[in-house]
XYZ file of N, CA and C in Angstrom:
210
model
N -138.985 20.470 245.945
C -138.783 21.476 246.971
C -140.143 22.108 247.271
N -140.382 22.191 248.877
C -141.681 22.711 249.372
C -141.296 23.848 249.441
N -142.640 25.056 249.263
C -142.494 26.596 250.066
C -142.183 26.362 251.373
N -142.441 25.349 251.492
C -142.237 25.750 253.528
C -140.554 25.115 253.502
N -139.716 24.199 252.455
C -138.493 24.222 252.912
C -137.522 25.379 252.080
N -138.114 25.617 250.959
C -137.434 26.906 250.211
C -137.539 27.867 251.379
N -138.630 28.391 252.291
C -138.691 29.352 253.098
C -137.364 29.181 254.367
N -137.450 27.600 254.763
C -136.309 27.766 255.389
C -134.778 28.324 255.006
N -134.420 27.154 253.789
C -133.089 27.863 253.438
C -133.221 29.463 253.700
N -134.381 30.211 252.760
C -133.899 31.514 253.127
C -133.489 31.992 254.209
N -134.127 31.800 255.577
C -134.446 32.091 256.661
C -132.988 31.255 257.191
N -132.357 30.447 257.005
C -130.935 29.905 257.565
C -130.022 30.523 256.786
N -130.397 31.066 255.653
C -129.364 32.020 254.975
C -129.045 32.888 255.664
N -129.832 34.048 255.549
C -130.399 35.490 256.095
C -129.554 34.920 257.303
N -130.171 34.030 258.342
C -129.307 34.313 259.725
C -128.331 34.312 259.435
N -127.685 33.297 258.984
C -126.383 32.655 258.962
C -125.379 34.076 258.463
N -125.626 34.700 257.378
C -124.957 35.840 256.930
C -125.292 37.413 258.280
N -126.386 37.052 259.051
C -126.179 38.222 259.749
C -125.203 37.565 260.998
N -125.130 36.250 261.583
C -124.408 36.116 262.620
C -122.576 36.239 261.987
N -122.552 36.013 260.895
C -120.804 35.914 260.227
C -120.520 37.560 260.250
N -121.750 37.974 259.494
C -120.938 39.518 258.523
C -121.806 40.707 259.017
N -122.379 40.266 260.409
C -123.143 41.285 260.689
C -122.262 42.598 261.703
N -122.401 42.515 262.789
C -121.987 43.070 263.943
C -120.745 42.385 264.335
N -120.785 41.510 263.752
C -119.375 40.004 264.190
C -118.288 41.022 263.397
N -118.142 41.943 262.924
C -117.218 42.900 262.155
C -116.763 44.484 263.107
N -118.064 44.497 263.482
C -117.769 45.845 264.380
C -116.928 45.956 265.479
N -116.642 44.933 266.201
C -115.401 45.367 267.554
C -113.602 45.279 266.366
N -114.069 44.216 265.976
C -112.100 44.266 264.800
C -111.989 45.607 264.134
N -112.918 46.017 263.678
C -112.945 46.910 262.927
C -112.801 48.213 263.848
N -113.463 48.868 264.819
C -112.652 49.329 265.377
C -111.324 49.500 266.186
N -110.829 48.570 266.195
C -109.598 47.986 266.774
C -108.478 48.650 265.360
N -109.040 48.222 264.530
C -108.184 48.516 262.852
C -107.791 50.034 263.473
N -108.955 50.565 263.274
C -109.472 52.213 263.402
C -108.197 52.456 264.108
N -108.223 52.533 265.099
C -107.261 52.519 266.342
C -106.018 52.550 265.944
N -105.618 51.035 264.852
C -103.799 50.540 265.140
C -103.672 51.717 263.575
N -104.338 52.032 262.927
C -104.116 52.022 261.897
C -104.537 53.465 261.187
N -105.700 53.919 261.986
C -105.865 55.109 261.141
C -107.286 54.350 260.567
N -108.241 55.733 260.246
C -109.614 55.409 259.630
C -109.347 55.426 258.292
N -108.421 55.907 257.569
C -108.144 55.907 256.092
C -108.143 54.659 255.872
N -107.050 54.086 256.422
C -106.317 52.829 256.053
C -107.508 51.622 256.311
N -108.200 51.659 257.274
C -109.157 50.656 258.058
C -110.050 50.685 257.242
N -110.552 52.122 256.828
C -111.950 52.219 255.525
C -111.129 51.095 254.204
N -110.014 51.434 253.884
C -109.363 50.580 252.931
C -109.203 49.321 252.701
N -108.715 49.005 253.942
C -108.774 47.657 254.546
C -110.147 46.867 254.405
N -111.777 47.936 254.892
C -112.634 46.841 255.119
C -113.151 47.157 253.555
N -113.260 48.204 252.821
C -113.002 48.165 251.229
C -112.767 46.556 250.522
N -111.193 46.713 250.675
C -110.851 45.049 249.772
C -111.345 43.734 250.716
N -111.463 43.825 252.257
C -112.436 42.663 252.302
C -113.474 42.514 251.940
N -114.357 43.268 251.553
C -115.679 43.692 251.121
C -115.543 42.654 250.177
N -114.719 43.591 248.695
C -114.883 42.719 247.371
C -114.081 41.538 247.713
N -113.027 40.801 248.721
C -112.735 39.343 248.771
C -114.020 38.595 249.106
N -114.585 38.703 249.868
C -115.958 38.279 250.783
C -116.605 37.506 249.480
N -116.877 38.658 248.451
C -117.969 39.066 247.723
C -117.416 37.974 246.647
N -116.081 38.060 246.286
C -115.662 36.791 245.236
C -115.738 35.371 245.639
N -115.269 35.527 247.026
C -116.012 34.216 247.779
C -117.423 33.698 247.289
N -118.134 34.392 247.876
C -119.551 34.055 247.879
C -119.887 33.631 246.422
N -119.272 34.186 245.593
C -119.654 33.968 243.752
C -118.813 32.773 243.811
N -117.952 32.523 244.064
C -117.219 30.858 243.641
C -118.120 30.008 244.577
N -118.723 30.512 246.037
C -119.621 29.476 246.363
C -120.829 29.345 245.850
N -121.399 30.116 245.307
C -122.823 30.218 244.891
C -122.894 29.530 243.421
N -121.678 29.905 242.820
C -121.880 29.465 241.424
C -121.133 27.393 241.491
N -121.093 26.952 242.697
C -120.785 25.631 242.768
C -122.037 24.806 242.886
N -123.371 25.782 243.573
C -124.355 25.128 244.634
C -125.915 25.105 243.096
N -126.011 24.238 243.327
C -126.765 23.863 242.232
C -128.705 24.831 242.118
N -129.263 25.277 241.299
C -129.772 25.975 241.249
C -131.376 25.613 241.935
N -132.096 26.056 242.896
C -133.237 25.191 243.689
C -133.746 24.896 242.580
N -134.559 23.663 242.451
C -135.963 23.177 242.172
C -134.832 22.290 240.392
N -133.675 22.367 240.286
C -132.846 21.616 239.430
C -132.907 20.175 239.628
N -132.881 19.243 238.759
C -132.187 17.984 239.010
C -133.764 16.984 239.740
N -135.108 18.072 239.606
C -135.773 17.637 240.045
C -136.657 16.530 239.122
């Protein structure tokens, strides 16, 4: 693995997580607000938070560690 392709992954990471979990949250989420009440919606984006977050650990802990296997 080169610095210049380690630099990419980061850089396709980083986007990739701001185009999914960035602003791509803010129009539903007020919509929640709306049907539901800000209690409930704060609650709501609460336990997606930590689902997201267990996600990402069952994917991360599948994907083999850079510069491994080399």
């Amino acid at each position: 693995m080169t610095d210049e392709k380690a630099d990419e992954l980061i850089q396709k990471s980083l986007a990739y997580q701001k185009a999914t979990r960035g602003a791509s949250r803010e129009k539903p989420m007020t919509g929640f607000k709306q049907a539901i009440g800000a209690i409930t919606a704060a609650r709501f984006a609460q336990v997606e938070h930590q689902l997201l977050l267990i996600i990402d650990l069952q994917i991360a802990s599948s994907l083999p560690v850079v510069g491994q296997g080399q």
